[in-house]
PDB file of C-alpha atoms and ligand atoms in Angstrom:
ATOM      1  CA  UNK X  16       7.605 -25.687 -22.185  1.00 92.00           C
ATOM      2  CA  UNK X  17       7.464 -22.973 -19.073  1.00 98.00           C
ATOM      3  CA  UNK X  18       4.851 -20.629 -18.816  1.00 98.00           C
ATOM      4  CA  UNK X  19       6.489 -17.357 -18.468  1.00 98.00           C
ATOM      5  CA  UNK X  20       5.596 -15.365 -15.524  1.00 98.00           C
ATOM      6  CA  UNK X  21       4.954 -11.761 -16.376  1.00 98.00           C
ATOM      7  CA  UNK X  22       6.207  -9.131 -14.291  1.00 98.00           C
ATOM      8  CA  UNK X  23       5.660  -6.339 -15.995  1.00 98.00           C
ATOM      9  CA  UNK X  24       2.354  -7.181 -15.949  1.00 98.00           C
ATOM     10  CA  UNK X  25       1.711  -7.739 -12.517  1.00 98.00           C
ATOM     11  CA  UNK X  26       3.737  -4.488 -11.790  1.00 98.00           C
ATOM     12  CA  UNK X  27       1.487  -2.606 -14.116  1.00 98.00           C
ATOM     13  CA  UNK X  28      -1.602  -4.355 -11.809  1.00 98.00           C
ATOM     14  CA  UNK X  29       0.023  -2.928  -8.561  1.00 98.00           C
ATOM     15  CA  UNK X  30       0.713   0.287 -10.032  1.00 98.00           C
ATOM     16  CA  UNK X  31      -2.849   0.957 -10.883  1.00 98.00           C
ATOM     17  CA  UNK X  32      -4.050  -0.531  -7.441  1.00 98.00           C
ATOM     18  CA  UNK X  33      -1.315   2.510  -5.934  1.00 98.00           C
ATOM     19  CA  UNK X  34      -2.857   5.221  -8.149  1.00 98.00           C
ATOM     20  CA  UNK X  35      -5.394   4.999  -6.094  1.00 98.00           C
ATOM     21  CA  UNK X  36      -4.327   4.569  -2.600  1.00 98.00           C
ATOM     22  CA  UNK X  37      -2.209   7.363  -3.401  1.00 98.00           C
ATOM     23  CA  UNK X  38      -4.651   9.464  -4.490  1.00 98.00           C
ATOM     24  CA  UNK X  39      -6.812   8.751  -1.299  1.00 98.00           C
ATOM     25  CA  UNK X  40      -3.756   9.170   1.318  1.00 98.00           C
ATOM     26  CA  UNK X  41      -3.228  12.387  -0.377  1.00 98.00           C
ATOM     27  CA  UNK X  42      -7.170  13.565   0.290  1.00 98.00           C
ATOM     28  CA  UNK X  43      -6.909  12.587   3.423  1.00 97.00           C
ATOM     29  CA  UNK X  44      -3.517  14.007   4.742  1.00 97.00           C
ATOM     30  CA  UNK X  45      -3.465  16.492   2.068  1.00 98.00           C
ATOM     31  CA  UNK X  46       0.306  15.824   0.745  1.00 98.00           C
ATOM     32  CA  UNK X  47       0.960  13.019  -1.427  1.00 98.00           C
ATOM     33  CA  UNK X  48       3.905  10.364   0.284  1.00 98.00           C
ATOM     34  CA  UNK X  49       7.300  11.396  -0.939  1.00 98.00           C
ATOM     35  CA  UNK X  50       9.957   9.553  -2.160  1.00 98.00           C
ATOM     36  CA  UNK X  51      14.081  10.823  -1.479  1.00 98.00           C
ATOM     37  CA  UNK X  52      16.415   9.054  -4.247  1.00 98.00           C
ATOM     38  CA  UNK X  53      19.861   9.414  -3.816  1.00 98.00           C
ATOM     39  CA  UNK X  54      22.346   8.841  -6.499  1.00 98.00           C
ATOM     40  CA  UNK X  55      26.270   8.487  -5.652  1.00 98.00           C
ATOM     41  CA  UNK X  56      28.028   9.204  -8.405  1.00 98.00           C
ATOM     42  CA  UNK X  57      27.306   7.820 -12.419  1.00 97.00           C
ATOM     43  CA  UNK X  58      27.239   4.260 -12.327  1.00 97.00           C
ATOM     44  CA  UNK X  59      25.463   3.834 -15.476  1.00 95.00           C
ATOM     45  CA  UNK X  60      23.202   0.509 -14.122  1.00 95.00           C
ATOM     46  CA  UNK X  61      22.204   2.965 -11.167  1.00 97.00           C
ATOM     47  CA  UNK X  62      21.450   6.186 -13.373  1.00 97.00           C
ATOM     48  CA  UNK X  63      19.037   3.577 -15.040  1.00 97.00           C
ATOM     49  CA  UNK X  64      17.251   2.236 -11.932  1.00 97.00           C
ATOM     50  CA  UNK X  65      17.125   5.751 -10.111  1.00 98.00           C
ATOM     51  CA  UNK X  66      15.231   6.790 -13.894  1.00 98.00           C
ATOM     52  CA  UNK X  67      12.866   3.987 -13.423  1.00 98.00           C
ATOM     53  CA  UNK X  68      11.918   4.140  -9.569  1.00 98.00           C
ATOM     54  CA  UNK X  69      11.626   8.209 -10.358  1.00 98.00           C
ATOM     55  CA  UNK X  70       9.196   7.442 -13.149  1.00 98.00           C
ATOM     56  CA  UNK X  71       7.044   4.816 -11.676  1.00 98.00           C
ATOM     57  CA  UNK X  72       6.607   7.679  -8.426  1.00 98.00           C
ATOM     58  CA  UNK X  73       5.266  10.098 -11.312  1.00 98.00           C
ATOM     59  CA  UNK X  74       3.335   7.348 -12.663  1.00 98.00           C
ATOM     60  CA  UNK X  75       1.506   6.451  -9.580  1.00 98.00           C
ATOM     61  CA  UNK X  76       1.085  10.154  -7.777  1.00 98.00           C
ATOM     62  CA  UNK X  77       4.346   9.716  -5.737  1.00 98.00           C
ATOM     63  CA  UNK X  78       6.371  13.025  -4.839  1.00 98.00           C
ATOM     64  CA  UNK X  79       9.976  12.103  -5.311  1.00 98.00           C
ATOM     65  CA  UNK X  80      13.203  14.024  -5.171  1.00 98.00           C
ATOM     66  CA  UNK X  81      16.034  12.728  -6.426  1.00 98.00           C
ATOM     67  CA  UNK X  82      19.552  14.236  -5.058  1.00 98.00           C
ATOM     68  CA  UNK X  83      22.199  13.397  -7.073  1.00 98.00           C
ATOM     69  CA  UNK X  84      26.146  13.689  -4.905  1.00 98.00           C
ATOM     70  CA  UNK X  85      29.262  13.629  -7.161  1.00 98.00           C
ATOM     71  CA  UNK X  86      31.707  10.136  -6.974  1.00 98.00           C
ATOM     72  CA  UNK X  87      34.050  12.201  -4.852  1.00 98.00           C
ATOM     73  CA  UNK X  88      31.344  12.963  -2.210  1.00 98.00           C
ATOM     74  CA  UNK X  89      32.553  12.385   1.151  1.00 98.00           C
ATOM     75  CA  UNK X  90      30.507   9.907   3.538  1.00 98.00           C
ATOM     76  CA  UNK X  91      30.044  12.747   6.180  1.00 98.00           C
ATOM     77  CA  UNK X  92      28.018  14.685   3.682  1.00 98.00           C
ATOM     78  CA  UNK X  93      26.345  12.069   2.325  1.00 98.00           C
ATOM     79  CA  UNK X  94      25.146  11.575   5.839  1.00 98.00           C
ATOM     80  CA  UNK X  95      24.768  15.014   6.303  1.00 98.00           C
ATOM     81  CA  UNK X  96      22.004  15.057   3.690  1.00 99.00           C
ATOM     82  CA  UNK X  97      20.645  11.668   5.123  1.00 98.00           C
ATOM     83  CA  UNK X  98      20.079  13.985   8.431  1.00 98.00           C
ATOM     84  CA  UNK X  99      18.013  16.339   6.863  1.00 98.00           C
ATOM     85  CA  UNK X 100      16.250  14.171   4.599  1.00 99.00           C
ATOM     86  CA  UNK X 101      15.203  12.071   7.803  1.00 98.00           C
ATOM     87  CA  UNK X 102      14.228  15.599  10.085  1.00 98.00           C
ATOM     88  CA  UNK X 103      12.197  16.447   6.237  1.00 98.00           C
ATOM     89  CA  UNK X 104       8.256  16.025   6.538  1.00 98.00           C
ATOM     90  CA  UNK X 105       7.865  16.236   3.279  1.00 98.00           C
ATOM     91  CA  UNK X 106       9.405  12.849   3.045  1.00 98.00           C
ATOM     92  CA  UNK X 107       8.314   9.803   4.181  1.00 98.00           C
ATOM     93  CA  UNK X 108      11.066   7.491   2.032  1.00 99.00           C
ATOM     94  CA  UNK X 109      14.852   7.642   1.698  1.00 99.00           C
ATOM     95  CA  UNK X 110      16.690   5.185  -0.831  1.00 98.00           C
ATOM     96  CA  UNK X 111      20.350   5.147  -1.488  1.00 98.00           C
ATOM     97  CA  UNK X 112      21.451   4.029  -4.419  1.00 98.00           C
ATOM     98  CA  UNK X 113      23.767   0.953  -4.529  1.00 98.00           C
ATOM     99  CA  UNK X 114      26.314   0.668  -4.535  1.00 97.00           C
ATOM    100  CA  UNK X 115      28.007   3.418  -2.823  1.00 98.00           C
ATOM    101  CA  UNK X 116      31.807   4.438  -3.842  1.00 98.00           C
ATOM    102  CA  UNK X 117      34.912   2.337  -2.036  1.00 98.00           C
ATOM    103  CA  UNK X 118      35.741   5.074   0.202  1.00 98.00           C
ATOM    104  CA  UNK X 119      32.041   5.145   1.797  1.00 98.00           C
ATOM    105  CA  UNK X 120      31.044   3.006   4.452  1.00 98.00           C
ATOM    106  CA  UNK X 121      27.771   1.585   2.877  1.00 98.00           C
ATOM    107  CA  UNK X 122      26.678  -0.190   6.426  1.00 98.00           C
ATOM    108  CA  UNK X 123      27.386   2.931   8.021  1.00 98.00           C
ATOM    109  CA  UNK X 124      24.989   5.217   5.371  1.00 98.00           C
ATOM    110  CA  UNK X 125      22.525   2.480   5.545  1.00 98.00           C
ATOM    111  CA  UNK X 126      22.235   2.745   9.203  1.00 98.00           C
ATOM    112  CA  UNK X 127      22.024   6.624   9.167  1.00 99.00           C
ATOM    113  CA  UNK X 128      18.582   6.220   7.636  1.00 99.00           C
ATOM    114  CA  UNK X 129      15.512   6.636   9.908  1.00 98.00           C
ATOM    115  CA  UNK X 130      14.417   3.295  10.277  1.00 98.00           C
ATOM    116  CA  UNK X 131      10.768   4.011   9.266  1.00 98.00           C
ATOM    117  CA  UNK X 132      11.784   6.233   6.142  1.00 98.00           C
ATOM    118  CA  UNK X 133      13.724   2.733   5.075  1.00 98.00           C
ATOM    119  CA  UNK X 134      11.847   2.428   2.323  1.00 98.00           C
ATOM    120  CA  UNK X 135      14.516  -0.296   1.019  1.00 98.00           C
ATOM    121  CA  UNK X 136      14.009  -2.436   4.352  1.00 98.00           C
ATOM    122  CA  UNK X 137      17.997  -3.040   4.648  1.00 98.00           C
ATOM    123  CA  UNK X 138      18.063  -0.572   7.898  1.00 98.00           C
ATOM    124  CA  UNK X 139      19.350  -3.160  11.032  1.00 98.00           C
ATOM    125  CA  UNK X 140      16.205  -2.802  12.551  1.00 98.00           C
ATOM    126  CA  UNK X 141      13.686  -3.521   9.841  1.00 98.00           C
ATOM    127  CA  UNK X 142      16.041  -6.464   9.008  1.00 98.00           C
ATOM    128  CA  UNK X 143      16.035  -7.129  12.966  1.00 98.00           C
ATOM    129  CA  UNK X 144      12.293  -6.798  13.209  1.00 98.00           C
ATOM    130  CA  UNK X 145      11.636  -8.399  10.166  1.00 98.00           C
ATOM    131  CA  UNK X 146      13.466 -11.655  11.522  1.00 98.00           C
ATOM    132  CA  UNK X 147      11.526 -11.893  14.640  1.00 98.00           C
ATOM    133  CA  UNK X 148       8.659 -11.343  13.023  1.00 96.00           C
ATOM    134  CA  UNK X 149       7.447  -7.618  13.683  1.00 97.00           C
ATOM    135  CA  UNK X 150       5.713  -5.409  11.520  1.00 97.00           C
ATOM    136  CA  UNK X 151       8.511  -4.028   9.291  1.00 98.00           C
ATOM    137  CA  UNK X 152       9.932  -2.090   5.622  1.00 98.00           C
ATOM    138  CA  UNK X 153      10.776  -5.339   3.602  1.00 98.00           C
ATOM    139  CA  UNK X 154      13.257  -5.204   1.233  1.00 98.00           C
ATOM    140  CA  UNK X 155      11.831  -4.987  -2.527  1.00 98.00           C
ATOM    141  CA  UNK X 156      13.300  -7.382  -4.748  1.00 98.00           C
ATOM    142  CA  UNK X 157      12.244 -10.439  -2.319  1.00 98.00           C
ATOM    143  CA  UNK X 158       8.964  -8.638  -1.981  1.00 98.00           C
ATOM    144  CA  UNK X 159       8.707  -8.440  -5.348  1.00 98.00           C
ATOM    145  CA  UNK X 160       9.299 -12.524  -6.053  1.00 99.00           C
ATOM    146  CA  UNK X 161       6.973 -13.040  -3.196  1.00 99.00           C
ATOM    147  CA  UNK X 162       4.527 -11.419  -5.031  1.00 98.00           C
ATOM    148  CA  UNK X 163       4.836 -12.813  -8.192  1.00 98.00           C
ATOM    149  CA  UNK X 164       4.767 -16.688  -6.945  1.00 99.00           C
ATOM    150  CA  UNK X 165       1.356 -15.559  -5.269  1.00 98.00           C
ATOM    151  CA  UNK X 166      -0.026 -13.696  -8.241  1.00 98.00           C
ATOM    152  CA  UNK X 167       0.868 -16.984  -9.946  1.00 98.00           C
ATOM    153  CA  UNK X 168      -0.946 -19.379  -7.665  1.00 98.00           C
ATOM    154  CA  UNK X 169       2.279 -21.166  -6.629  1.00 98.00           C
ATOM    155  CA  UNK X 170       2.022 -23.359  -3.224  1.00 98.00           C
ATOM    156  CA  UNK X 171       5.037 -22.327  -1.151  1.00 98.00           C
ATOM    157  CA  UNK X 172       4.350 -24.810   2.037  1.00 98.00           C
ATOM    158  CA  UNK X 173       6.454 -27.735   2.398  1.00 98.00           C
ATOM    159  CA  UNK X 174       8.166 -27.271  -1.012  1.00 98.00           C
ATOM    160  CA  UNK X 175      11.942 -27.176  -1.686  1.00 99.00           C
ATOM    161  CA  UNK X 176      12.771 -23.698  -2.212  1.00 99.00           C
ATOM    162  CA  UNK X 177      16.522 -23.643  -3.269  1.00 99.00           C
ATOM    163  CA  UNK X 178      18.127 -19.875  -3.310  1.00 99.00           C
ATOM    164  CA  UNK X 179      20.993 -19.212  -4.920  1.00 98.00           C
ATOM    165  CA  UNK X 180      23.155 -16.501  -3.787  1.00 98.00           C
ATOM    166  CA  UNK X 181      23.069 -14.798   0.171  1.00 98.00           C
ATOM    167  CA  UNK X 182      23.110 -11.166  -0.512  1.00 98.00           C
ATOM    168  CA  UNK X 183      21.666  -8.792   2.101  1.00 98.00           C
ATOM    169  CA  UNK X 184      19.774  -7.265  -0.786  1.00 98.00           C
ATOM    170  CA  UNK X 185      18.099 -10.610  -2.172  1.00 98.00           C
ATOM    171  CA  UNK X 186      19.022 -13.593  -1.096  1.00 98.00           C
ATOM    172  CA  UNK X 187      19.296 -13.424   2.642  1.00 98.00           C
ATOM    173  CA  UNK X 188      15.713 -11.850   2.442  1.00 98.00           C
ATOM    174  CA  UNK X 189      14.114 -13.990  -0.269  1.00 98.00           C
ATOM    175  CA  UNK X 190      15.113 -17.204   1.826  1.00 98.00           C
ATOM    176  CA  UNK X 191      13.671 -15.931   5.160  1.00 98.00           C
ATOM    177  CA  UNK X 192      10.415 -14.738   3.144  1.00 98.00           C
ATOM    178  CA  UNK X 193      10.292 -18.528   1.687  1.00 98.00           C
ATOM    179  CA  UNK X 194      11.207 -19.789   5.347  1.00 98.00           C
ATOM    180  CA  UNK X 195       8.008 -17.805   6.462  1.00 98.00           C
ATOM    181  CA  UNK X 196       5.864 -19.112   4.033  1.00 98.00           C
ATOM    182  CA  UNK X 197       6.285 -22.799   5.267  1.00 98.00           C
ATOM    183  CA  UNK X 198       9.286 -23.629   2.338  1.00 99.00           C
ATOM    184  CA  UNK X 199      11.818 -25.570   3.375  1.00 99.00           C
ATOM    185  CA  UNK X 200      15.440 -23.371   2.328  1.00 99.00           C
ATOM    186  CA  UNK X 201      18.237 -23.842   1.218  1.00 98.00           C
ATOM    187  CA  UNK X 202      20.742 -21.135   0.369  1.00 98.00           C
ATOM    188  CA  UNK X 203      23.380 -22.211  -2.137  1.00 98.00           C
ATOM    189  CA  UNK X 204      26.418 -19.564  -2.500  1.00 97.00           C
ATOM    190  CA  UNK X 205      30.076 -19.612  -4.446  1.00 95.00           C
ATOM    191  CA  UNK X 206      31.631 -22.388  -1.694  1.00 97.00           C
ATOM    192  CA  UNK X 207      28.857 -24.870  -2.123  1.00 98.00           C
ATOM    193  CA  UNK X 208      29.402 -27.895  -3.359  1.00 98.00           C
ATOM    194  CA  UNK X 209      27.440 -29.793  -6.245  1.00 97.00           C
ATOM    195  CA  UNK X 210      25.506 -26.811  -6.783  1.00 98.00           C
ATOM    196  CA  UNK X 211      23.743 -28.516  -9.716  1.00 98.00           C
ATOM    197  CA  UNK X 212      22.968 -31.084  -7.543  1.00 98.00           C
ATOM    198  CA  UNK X 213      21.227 -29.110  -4.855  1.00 98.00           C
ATOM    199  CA  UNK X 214      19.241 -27.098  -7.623  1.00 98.00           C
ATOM    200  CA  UNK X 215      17.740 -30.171  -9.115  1.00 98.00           C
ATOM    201  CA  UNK X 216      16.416 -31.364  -6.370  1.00 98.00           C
ATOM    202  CA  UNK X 217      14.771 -27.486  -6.455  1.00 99.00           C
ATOM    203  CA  UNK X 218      10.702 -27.012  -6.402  1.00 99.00           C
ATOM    204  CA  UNK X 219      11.181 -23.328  -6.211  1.00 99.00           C
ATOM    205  CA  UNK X 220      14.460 -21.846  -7.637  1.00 99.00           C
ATOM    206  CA  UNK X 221      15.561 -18.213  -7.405  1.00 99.00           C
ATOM    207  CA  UNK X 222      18.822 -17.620  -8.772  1.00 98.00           C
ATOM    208  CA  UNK X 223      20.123 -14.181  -7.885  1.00 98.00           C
ATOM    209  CA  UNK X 224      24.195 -14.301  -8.567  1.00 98.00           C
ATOM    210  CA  UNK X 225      24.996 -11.467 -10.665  1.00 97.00           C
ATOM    211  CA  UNK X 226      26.544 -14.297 -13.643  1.00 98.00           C
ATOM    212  CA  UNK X 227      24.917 -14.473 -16.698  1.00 98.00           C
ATOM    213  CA  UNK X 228      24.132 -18.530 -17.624  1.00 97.00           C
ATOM    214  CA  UNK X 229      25.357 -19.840 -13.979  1.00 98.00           C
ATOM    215  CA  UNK X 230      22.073 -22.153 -14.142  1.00 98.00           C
ATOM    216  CA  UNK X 231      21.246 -23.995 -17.212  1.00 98.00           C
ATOM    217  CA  UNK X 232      18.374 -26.178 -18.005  1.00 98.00           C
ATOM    218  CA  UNK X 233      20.108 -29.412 -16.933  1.00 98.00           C
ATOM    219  CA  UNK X 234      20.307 -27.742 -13.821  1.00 98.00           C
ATOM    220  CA  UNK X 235      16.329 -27.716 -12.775  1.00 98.00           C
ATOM    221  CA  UNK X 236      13.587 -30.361 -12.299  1.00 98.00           C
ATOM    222  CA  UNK X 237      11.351 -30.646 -14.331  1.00 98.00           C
ATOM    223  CA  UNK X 238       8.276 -28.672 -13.484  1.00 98.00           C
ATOM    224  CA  UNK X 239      10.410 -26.218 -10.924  1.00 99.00           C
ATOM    225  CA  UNK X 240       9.415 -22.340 -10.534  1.00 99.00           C
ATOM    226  CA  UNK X 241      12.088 -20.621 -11.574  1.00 99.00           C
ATOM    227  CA  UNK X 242      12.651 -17.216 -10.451  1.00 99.00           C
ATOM    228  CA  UNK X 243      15.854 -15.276 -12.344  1.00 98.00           C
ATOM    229  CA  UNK X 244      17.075 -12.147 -10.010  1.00 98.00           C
ATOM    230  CA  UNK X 245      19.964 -11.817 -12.309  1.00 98.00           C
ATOM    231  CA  UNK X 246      20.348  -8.433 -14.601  1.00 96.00           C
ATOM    232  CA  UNK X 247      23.388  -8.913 -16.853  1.00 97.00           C
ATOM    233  CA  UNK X 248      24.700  -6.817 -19.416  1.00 95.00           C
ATOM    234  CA  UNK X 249      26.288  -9.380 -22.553  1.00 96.00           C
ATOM    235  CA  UNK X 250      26.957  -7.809 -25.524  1.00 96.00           C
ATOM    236  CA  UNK X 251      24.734  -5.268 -25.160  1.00 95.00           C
ATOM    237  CA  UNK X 252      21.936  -7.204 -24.403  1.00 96.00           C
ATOM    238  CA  UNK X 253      19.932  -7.812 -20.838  1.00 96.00           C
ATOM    239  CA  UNK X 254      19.941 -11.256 -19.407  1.00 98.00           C
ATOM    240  CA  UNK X 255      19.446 -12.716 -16.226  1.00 98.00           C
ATOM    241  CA  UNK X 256      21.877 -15.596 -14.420  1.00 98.00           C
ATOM    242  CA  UNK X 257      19.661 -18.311 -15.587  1.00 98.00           C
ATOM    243  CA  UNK X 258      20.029 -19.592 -19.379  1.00 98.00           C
ATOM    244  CA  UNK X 259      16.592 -19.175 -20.198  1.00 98.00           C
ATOM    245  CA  UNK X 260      16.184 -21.118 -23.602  1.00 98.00           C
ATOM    246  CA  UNK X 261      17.107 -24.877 -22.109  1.00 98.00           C
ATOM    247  CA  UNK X 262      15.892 -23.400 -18.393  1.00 98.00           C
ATOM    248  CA  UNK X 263      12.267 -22.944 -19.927  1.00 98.00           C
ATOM    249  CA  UNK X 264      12.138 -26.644 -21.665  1.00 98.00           C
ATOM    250  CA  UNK X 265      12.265 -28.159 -17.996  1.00 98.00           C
ATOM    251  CA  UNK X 266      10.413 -25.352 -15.693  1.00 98.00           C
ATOM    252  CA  UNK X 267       6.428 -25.046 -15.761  1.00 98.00           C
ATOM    253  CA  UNK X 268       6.784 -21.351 -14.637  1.00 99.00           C
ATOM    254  CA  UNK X 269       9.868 -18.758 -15.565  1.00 99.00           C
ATOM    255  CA  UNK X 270      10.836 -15.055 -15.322  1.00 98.00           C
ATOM    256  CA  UNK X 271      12.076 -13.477 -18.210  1.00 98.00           C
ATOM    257  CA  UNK X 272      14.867 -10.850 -18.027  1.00 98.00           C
ATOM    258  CA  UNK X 273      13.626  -8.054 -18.659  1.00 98.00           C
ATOM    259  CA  UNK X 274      10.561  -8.174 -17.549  1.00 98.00           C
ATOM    260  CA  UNK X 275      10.281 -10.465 -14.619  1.00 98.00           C
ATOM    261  CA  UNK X 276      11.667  -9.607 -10.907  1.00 98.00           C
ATOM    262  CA  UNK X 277      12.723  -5.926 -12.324  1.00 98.00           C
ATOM    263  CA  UNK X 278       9.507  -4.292 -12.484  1.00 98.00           C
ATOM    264  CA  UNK X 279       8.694  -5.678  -9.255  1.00 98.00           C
ATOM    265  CA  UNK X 280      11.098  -4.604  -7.497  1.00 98.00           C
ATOM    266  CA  UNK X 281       9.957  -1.256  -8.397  1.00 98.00           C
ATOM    267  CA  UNK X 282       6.628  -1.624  -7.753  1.00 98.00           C
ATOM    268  CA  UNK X 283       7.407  -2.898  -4.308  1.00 98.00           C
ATOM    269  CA  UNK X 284       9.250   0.313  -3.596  1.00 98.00           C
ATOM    270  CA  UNK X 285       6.177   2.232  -3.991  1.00 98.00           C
ATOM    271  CA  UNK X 286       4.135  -0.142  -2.078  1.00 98.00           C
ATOM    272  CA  UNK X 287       7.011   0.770   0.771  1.00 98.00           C
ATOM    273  CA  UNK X 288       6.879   4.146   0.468  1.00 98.00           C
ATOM    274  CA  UNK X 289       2.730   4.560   0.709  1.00 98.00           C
ATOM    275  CA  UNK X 290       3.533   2.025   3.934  1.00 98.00           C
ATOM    276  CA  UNK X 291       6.139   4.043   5.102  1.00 98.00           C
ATOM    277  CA  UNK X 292       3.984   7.621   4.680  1.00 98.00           C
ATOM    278  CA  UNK X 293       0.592   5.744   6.245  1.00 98.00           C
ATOM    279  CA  UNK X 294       3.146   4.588   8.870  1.00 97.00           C
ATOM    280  CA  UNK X 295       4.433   8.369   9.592  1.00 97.00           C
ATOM    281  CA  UNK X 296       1.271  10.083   9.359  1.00 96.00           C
ATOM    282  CA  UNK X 297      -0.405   7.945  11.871  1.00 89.00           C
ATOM    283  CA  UNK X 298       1.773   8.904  14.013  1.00 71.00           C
ATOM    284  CA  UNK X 299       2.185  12.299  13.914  1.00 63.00           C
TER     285      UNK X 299
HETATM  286  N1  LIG G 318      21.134  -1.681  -5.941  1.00 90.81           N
HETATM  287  C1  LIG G 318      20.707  -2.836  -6.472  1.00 90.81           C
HETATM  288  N2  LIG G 318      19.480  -3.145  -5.993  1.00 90.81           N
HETATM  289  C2  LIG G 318      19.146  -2.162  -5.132  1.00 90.81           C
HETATM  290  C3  LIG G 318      18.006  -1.918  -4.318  1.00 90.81           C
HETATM  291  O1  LIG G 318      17.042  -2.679  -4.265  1.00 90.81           O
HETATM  292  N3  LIG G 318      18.049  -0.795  -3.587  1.00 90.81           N
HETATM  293  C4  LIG G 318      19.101   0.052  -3.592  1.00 90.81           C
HETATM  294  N4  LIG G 318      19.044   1.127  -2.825  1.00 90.81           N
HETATM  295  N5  LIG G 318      20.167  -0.139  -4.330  1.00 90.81           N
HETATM  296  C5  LIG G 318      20.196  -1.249  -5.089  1.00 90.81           C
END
């Protein structure tokens, strides 16, 4: 029976840890590091998340602003505001809120963000720099599972780290971060073939789809670390992409949803933002 890894928990940890960093950057510079939400529209999933990441700034001493555009926004002032949040000294973080409507060009709005306010770490150049190796904003969710294995005491180098799904928001990111701590990767994704297969043969398996029950226990080794990304809505109810009843009779270690890569993700964002103020005010 898996040991269920606790992320609130560990969030709560970081959280504290913040309070006080925060509180010292703000004796020091005399503003506290500030935090830029933007909302597109009511996508009920986002409304929720924006809620959270506002809450946890409060929480941990965090100034955060939260500008909410209406679905019929057009991308020019959506970037308009992106302009003056980036010329805004008051703010050393700007995250946009995905996704963004159809007739926005989500690359585009990404792109418009100053590259150290990117608080999110999906910028081209923190994803260029982060690739190569430089000092960079990482994004959070991968952050946040990086954490977790290491708050968990769970040896990365020369395991078989299996990650499915290759989004620019999780999966891309959570296999380079796996790469760079000596795993070997592989990144499964809808065209692969025998994906139960490659996932048994899994030390380390992240699962970050967006399909409720896509990996069931029969799927994973026995003993495998098994990290659920997945936030589904079925019948009302959370759950992740991993069938966590017969997933946590063969793992040793498992995330619960909610309550496992979610707060973390969070608590990485503030992490970024503190970064992304020290960052700014260093070089001022
Ligand atoms: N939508 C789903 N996850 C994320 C995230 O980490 N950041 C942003 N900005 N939007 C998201």
């Amino acid at each position: 029976m898996a040991k269920i890894i606790d992320g609130k928990k560990v969030a709560e940890e970081i959280k504290e840890n913040l309070k006080v960093e925060v509180s010292e950057f703000r004796e020091k510079n005399g503003f506290p590091p500030g935090l830029a939400v933007v909302q597109v529209g009511n996508n009920p999933a986002s409304t929720a998340y924006v809620s959270f990441k506002q809450k946890a700034c409060e929480q941990t001493g965090i100034y955060s602003v939260k500008h909410h555009l209406d679905e019929s926004v057009s991308e020019e002032e959506l970037l308009s505001l992106i302009g003056k949040l980036n010329s805004d000294s008051k703010i050393h973080g700007i995250l946009v809120q995905l996704p963004l409507p159809e007739h926005i060009d989500e690359q585009k709005v990404i792109s418009a963000i100053a590259p150290e306010k990117d608080v999110d770490g999906f910028h081209p150049v923190n994803v260029g720099r982060f690739v190569v190796g430089m000092e960079a904003l990482l994004p959070c969710t991968p952050r946040g599972i990086i954490r977790l294995l290491e708050s968990y005491g769970v040896e990365t180098e020369g395991k078989h780290a299996v990650v499915v799904g290759r989004s620019n928001i999780v999966g891309k990111p959570a296999a380079l971060m796996l790469l760079k701590k000596n795993a070997t990767v592989s990144i499964a994704h809808r065209r692969t073939k025998n994906l139960a297969e490659l996932t048994k043969s899994a030390d380390i398996l992240v699962v970050a789809v967006g399909r409720p029950g896509l990996v069931t226990g029969d799927m994973i080794k026995e003993g495998a670390v098994v990290i659920d990304v997945g936030i589904n809505k079925v019948d009302g109810k959370l759950v992740g992409d991993v069938d966590f009843e017969s997933a946590s009779e063969k793992a040793s270690l498992i995330t619960p949803v909610p309550g496992g890569v979610g707060p973390m993700t969070i608590a990485m964002l503030l992490e970024n933002t503190l970064q992304a103020a020290r960052m700014l005010s260093e070089n001022r």
